[in-house]
CSV table of C-alpha atoms and ligand atoms in Angstrom, one decimal:
chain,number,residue,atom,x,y,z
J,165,UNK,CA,129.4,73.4,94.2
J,166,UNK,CA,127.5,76.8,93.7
J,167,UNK,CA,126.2,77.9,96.3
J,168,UNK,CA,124.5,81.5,97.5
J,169,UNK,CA,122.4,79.8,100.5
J,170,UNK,CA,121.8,82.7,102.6
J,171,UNK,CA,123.0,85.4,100.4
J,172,UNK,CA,121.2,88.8,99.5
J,173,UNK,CA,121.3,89.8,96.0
J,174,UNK,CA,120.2,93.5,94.8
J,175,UNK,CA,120.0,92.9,90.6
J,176,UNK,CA,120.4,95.9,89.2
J,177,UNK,CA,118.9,96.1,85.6
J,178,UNK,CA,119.7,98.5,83.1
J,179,UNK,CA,118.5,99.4,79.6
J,180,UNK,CA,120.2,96.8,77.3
J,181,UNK,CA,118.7,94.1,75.2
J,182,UNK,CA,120.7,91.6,77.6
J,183,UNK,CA,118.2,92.5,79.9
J,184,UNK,CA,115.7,89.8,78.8
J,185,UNK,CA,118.0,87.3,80.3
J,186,UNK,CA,117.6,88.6,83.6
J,187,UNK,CA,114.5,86.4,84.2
J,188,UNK,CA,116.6,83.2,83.8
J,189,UNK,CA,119.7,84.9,85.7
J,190,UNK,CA,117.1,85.5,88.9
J,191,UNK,CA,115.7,81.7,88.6
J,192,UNK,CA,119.4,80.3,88.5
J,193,UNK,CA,120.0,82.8,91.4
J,194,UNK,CA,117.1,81.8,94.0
J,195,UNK,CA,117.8,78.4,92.9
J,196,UNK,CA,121.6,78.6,94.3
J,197,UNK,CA,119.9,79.5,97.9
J,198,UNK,CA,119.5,83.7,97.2
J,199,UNK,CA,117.1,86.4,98.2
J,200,UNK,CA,117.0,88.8,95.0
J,201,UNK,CA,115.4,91.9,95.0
J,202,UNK,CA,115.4,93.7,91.7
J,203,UNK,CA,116.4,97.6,91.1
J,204,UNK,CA,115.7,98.9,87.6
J,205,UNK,CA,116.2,101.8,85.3
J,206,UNK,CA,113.5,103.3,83.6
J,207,UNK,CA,115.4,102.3,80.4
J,208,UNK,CA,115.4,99.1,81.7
J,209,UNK,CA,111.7,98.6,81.8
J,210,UNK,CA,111.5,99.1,78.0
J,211,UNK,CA,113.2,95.5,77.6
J,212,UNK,CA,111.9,93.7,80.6
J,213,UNK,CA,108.6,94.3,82.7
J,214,UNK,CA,109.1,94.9,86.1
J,215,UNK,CA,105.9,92.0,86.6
J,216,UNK,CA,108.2,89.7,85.3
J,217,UNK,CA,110.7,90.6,87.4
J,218,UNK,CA,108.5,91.0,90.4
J,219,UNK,CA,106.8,87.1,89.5
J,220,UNK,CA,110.3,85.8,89.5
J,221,UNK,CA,111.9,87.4,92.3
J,222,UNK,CA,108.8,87.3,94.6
J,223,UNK,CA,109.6,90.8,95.7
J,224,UNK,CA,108.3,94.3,95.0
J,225,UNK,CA,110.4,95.9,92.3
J,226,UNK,CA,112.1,99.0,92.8
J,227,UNK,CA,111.8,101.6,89.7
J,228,UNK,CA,111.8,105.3,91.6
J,229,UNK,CA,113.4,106.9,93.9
J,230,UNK,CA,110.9,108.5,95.1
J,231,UNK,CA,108.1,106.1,95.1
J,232,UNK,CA,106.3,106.9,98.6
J,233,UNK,CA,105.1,103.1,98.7
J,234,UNK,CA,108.1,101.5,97.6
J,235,UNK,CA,110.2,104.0,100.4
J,236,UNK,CA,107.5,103.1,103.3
J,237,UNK,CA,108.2,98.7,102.4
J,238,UNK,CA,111.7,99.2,101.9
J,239,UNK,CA,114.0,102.4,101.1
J,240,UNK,CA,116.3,102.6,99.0
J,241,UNK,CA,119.0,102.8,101.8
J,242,UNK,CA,117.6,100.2,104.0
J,243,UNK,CA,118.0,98.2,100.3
J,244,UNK,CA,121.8,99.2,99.9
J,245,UNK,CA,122.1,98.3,103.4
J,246,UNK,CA,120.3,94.7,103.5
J,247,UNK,CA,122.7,93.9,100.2
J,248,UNK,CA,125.2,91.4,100.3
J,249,UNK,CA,126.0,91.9,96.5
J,250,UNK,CA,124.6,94.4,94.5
J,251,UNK,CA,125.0,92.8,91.0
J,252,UNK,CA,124.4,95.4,87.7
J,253,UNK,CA,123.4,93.1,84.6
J,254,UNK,CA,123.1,94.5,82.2
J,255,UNK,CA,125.2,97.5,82.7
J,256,UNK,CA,125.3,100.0,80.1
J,257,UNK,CA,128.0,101.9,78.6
J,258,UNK,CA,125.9,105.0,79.9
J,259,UNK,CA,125.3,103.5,83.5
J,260,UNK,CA,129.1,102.5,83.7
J,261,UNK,CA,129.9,106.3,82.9
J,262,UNK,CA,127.7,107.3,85.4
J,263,UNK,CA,128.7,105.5,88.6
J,264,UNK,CA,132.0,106.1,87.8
J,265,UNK,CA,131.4,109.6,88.2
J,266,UNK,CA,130.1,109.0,91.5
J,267,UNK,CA,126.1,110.1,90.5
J,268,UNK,CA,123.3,109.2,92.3
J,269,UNK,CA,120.3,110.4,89.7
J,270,UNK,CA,118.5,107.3,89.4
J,271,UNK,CA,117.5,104.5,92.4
J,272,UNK,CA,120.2,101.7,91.2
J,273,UNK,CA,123.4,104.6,90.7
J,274,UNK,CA,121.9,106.0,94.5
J,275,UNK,CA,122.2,102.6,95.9
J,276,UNK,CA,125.3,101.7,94.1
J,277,UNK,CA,126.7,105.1,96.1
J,278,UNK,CA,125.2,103.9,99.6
J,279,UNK,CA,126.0,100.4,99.7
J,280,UNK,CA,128.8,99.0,101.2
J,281,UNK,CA,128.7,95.6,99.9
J,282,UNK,CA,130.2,93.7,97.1
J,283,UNK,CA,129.6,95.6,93.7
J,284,UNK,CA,129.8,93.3,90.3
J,285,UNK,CA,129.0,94.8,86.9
J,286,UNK,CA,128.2,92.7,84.0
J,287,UNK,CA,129.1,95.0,80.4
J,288,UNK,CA,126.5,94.8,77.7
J,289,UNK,CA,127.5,97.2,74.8
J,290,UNK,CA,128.0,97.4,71.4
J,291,UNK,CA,131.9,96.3,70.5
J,292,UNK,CA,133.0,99.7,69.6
J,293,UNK,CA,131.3,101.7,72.5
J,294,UNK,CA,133.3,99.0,74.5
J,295,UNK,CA,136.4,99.2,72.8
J,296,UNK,CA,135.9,103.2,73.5
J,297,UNK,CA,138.8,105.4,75.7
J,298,UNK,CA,135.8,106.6,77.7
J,299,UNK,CA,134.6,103.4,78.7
J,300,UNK,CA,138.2,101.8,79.4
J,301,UNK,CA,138.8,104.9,82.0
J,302,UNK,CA,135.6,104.5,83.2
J,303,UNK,CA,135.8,100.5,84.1
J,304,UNK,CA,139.5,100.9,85.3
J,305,UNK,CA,138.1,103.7,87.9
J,306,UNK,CA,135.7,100.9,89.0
J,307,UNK,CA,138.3,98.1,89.1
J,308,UNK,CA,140.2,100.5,91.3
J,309,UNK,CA,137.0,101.2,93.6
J,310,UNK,CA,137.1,97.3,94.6
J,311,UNK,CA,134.1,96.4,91.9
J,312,UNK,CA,134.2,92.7,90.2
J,313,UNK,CA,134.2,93.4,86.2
J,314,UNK,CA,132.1,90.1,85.0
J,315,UNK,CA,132.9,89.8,81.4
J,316,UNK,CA,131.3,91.1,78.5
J,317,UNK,CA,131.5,88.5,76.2
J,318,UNK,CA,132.5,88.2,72.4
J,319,UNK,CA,130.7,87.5,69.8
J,320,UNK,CA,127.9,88.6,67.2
J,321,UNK,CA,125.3,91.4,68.7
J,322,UNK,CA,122.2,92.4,68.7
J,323,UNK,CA,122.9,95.3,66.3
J,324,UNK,CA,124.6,92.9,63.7
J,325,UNK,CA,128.5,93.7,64.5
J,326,UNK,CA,130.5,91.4,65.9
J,327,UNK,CA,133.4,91.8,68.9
J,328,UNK,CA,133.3,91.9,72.7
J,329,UNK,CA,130.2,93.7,74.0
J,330,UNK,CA,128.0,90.7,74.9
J,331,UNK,CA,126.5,90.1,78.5
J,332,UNK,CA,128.0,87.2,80.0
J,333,UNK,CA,125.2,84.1,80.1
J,334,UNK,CA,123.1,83.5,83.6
J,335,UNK,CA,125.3,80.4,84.3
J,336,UNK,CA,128.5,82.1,83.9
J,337,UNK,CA,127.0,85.3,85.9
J,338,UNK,CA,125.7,82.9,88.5
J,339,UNK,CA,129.1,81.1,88.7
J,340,UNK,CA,131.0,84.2,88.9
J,341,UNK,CA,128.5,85.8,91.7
J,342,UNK,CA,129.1,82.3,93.6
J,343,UNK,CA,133.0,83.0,93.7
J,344,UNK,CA,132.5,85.9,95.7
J,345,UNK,CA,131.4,84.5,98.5
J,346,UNK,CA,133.8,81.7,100.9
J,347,UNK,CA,131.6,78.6,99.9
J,348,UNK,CA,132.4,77.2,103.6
J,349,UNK,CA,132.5,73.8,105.3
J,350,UNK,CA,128.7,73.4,104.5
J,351,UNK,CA,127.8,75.6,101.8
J,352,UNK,CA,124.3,74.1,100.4
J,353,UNK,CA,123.6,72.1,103.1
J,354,UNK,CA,119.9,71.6,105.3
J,355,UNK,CA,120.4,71.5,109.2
J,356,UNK,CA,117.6,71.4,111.2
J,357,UNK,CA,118.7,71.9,114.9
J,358,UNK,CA,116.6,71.7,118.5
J,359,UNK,CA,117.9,73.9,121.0
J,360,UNK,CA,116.3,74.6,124.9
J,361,UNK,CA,114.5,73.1,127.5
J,362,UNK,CA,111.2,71.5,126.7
J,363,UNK,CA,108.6,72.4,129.3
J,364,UNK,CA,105.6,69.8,130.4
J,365,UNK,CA,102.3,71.3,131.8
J,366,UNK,CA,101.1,70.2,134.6
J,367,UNK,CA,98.7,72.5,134.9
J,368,UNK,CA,98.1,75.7,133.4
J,369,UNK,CA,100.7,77.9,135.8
J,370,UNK,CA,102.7,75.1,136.5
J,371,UNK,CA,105.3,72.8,134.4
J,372,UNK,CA,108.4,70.2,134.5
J,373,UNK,CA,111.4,71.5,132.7
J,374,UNK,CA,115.1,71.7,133.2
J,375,UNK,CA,118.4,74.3,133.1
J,376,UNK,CA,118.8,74.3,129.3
J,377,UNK,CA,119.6,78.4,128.1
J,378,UNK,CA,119.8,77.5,124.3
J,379,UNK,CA,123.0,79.1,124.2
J,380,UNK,CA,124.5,75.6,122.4
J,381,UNK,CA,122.0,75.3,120.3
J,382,UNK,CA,122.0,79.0,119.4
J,383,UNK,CA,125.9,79.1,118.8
J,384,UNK,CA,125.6,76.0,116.7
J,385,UNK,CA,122.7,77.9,114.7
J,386,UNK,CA,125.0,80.9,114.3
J,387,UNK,CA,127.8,79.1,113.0
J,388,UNK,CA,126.7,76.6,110.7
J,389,UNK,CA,125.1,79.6,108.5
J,390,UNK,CA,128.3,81.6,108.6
J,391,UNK,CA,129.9,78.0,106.9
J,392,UNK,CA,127.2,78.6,104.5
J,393,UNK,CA,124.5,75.7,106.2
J,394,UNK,CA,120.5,76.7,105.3
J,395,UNK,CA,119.2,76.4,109.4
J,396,UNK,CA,116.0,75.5,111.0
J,397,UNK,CA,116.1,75.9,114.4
J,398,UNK,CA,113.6,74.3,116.7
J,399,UNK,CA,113.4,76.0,119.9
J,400,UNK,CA,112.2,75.7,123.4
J,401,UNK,CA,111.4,78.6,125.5
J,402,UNK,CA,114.4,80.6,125.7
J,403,UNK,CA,115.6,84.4,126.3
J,404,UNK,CA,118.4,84.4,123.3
J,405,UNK,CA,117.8,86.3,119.7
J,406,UNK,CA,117.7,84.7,117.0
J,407,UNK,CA,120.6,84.2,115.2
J,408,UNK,CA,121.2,86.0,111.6
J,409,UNK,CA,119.6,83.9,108.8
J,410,UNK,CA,118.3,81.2,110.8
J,411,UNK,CA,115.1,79.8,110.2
J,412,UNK,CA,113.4,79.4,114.1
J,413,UNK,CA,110.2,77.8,115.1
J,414,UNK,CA,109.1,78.3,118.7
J,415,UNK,CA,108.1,75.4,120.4
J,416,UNK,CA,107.2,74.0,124.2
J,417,UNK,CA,106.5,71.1,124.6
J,418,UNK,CA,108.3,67.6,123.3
J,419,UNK,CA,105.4,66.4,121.6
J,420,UNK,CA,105.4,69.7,119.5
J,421,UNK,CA,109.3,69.8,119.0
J,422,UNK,CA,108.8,66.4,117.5
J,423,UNK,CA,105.9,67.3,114.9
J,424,UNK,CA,108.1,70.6,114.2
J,425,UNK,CA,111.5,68.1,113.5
J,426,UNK,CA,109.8,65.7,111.2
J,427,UNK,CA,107.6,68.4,108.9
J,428,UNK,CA,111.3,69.4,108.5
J,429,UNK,CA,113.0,66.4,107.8
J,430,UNK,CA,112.4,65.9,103.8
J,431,UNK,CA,115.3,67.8,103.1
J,432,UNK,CA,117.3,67.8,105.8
J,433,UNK,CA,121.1,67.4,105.6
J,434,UNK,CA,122.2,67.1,109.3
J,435,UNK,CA,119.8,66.4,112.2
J,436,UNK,CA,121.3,67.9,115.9
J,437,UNK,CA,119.4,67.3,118.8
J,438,UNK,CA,121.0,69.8,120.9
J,439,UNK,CA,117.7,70.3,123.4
J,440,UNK,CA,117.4,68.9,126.5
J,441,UNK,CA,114.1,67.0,125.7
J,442,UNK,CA,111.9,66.5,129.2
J,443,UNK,CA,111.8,62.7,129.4
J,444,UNK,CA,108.7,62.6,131.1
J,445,UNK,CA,105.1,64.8,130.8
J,446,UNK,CA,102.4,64.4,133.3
J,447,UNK,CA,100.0,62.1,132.0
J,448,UNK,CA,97.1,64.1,132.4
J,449,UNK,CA,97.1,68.0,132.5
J,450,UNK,CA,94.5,70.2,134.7
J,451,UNK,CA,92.3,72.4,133.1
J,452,UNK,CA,92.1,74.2,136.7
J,453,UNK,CA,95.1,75.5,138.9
J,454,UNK,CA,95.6,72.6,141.1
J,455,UNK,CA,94.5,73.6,144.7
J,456,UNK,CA,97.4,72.8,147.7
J,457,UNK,CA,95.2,70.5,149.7
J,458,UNK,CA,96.8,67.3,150.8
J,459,UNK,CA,100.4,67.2,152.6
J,460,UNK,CA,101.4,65.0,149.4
J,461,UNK,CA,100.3,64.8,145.9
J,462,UNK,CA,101.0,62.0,143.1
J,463,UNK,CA,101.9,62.9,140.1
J,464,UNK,CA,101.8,60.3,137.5
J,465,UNK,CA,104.0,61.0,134.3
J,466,UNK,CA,104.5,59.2,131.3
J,467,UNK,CA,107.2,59.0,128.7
J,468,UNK,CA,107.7,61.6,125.9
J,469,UNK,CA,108.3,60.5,122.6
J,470,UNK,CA,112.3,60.1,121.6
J,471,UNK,CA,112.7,62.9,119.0
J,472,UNK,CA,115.8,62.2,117.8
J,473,UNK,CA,115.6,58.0,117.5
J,474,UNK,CA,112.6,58.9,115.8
J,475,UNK,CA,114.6,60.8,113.1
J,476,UNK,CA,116.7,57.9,112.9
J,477,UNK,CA,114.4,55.5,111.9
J,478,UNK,CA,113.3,57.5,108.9
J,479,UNK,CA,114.1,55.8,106.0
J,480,UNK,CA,115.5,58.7,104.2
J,481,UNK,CA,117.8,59.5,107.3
J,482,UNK,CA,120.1,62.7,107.4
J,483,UNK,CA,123.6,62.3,109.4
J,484,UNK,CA,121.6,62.5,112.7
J,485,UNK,CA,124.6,64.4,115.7
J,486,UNK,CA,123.1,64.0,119.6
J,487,UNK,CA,124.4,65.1,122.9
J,488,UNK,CA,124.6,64.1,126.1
J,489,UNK,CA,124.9,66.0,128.7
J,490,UNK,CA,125.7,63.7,132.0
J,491,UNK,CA,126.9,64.2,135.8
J,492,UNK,CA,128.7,60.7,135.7
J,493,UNK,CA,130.1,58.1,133.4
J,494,UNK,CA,130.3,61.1,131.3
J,495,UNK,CA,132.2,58.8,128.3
J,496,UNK,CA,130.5,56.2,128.5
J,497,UNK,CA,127.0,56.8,128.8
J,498,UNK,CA,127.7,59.0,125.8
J,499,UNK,CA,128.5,55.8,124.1
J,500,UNK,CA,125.7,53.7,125.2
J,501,UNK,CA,123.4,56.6,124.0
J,502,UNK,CA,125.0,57.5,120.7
J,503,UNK,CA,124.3,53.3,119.6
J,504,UNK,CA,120.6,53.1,121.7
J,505,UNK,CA,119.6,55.8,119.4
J,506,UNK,CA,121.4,55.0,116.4
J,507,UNK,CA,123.3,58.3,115.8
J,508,UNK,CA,126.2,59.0,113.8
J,509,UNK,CA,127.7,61.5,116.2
J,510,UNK,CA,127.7,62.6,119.5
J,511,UNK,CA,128.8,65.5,122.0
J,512,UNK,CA,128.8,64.2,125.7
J,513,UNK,CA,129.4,66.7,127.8
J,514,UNK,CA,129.2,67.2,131.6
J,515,UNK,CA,125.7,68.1,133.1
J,516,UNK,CA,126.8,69.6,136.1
J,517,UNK,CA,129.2,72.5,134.1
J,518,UNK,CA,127.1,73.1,131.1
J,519,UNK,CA,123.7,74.2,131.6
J,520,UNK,CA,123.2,77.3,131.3
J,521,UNK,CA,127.4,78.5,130.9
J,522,UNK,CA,128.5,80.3,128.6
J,523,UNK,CA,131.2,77.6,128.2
J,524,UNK,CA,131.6,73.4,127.2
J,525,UNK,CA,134.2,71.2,127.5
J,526,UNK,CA,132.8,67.6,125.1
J,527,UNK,CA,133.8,64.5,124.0
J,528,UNK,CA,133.2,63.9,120.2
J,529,UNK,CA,131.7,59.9,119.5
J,530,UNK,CA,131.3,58.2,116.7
J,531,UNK,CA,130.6,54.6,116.5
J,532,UNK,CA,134.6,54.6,115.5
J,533,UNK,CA,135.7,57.1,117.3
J,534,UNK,CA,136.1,59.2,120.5
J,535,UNK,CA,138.4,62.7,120.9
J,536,UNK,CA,138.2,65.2,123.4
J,537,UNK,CA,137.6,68.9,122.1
J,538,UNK,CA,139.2,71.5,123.1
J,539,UNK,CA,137.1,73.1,126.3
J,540,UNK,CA,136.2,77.3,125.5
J,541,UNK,CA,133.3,79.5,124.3
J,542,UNK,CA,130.1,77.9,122.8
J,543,UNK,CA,130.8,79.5,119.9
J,544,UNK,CA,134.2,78.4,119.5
J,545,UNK,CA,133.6,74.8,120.7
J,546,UNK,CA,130.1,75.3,118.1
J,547,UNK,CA,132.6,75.7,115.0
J,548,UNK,CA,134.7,72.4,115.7
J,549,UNK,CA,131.8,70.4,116.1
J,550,UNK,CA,130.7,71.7,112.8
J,551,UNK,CA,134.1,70.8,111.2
J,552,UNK,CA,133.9,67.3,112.3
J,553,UNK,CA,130.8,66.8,111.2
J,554,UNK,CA,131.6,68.2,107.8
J,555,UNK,CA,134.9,65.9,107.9
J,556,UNK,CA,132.3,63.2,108.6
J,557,UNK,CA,129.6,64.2,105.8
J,558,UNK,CA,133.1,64.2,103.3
J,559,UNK,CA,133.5,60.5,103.9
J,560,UNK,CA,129.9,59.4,104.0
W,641,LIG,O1,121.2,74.9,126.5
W,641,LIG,P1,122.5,75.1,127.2
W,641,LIG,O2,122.3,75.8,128.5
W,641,LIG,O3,123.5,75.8,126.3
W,641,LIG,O4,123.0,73.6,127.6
W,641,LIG,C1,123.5,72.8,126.6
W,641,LIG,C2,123.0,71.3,126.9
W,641,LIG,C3,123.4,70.8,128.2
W,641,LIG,C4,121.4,71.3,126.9
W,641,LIG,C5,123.5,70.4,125.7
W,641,LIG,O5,124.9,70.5,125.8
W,641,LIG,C6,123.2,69.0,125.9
W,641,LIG,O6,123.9,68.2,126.3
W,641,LIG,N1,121.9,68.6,125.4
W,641,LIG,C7,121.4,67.2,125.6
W,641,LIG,C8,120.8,67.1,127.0
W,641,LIG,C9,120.6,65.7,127.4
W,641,LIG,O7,121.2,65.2,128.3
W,641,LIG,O8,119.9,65.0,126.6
W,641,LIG,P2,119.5,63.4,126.9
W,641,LIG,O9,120.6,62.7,127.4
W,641,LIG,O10,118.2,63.4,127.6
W,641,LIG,O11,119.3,63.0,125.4
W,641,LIG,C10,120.3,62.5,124.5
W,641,LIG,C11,119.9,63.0,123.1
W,641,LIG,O12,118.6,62.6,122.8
W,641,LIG,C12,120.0,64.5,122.9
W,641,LIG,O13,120.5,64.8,121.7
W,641,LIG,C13,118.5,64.9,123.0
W,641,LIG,O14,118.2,66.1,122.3
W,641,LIG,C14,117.8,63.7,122.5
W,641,LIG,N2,116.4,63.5,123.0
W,641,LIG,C15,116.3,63.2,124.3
W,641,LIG,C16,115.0,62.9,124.8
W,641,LIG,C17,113.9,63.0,123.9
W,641,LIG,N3,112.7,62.8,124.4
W,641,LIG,N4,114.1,63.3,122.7
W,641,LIG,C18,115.3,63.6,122.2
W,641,LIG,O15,115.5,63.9,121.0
């Protein structure tokens, strides 16, 4: 499957007449899950408008290096730097020659100096400027640098001669850009994961929550976009960053983690319900801070909706994962929740030892199925949980 989900892209145009396909090569790009941003030569803009480039991409494009605007959004080392794969399409015989003498006279040859990311460079020339000493020395220097040749292609050109010279096509550039990257367990895929406590008012200083840190959720975040996963994370009140690439939307309360979960459930792969949802909310909350007064108070609390039986009921339900995290029966109530609620996977885990550590030790459950992880790290335990539920996706 071709997948860039999560990957940066810096294309750099320069002045060839393949440059008109770089409007289809961007769509094909964002469509495989990128972020492009677009760098051109001033030759460049003579075959393509930077507005089309900038309606495609969504993104300011970048034409000077010194452009004081441009600089003050985003320079042109930030640029290098935020790169995952600075790919040249069209790259001229001239704009070969001159990154392969190291020069750094225009914005794209400047970044192609300062990043350190991948570097691919798809030839457009005529056949005999191709078939040229200068540029054979000049492409082997870049094969020797580490830089991904992508084509040219043969065929007949623009100027009427015939031979190998041509840019490759936007599917072939978007395959070969695909390549470069692992795909992963979950390349492609939509997970939308709650993480954290939920906390209840009861007043407006005052709340009901619990000893959930995030730091499962989190880890699970983390690692499902370095196997390649597009994540939504829908969080409780928690002190962790945010994990690289991960989509997060703050929440408090349950009744707002559950409107969050379903406007995100259209196109959602994998639903886990990692937070530890409070079961209960007060039935009514104070508008004032309520006064100590009485030796007792009543509280009266009602039941919070079920987020994750509520995702599966959808009809169009993703491969819904739950946990569990119990001080007894640890197994077995882990069973009896995983087929209350309907849920294709489980992680029951003991209450007492995980809130709040830094490590888990779970049981995996599936209706068919129960095996004991090995106990460590939430970030290691995070990755075999995302193996068996890409084992499981396989076979769905
Ligand atoms: O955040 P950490 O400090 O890293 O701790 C991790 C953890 C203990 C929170 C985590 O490992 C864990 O077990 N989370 C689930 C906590 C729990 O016991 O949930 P539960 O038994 O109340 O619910 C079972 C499942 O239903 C869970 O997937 C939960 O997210 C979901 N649920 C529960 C209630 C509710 N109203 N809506 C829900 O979606």
């Amino acid at each position: 499957m071709l997948s860039l989900t999560n990957k940066r892209i810096l294309l750099g145009i320069t002045g060839g007449i393949a440059a008109y396909k770089c409007a289809e090569l961007t769509r094909l790009l964002i469509k495989a899950g990128a972020e492009v941003r677009v760098a051109m030569t001033k030759a460049a803009t003579e075959f393509i408008t930077p507005l089309t480039m900038q309606a495609l991409s969504g993104q300011r494009v970048h034409l000077d290096l010194l452009d004081i605007d441009a600089e003050a959004a985003m320079g042109h080392i930030e640029l290098a730097r935020w790169a995952d794969l600075v790919l040249i399409a069209p790259a001229t015989a001239d704009f070969i020659a001159r990154i392969s003498h190291g020069q750094a006279n225009d914005i794209l040859s400047t970044m192609v100096l300062a990043t350190s990311a991948k570097i691919a460079v798809a030839p457009a020339m005529n056949q005999a400027m191709w078939a040229d000493d200068s540029t054979t020395t000049n492409l082997n220097t870049l094969v020797d640098r580490g830089y991904h040749i992508f084509g040219p292609a043969e065929g007949e050109q623009a100027c009427g001669d015939v031979g190998p010279g041509r840019m490759l096509e936007p599917a072939q550039l978007l395959e070969l850009s695909s390549s470069l990257f692992e795909t992963g367990l979950l390349a492609g895929k939509n997970i939308v994961i709650t993480g954290g406590p939920t906390r209840e008012a009861i007043d407006p200083v005052r709340f009901i929550s619990n000893h959930s840190s995030g730091k499962m959720a989190y880890a699970l975040a983390a690692e499902a976009v370095a196997a390649g996963a597009k994540v939504t994370l829908i969080s409780g009140p928690v002190n962790l960053a945010t994990p690289d690439s991960v989509h997060r939307i703050d929440v408090v309360n349950a009744a707002q983690m559950l409107d969050a979960t379903l406007e995100h459930m259209s196109n959602c792969d994998v639903f886990i319900g990692v937070a530890a949802v409070a079961d209960y909310r007060p039935a009514e909350v104070e508008a004032q801070k309520i006064k100590k007064s009485d030796e007792q108070m009543q509280l009266t609390l009602i039941k919070n909706p079920d987020i994750i039986s509520e995702v599966a009921k959808l009809d169009r339900k993703p491969f819904v994962v739950g946990f569990a995290a119990e001080t007894n029966d640890i197994v077995s109530n882990g069973k009896d929740k995983l087929t209350r609620k309907n849920l294709d996977m489980l992680f029951a885990n003991n209450a007492t030892e995980t809130f709040n550590s830094d490590s888990i030790s779970v049981t995996a459950l599936t209706k068919t199925s129960e095996s004991e992880l090995s106990a460590g790290n939430k970030n290691v335990v995070a990755r075999n949980m995302l193996q068996l539920i890409a084992t499981a996706l396989g076979a769905s």
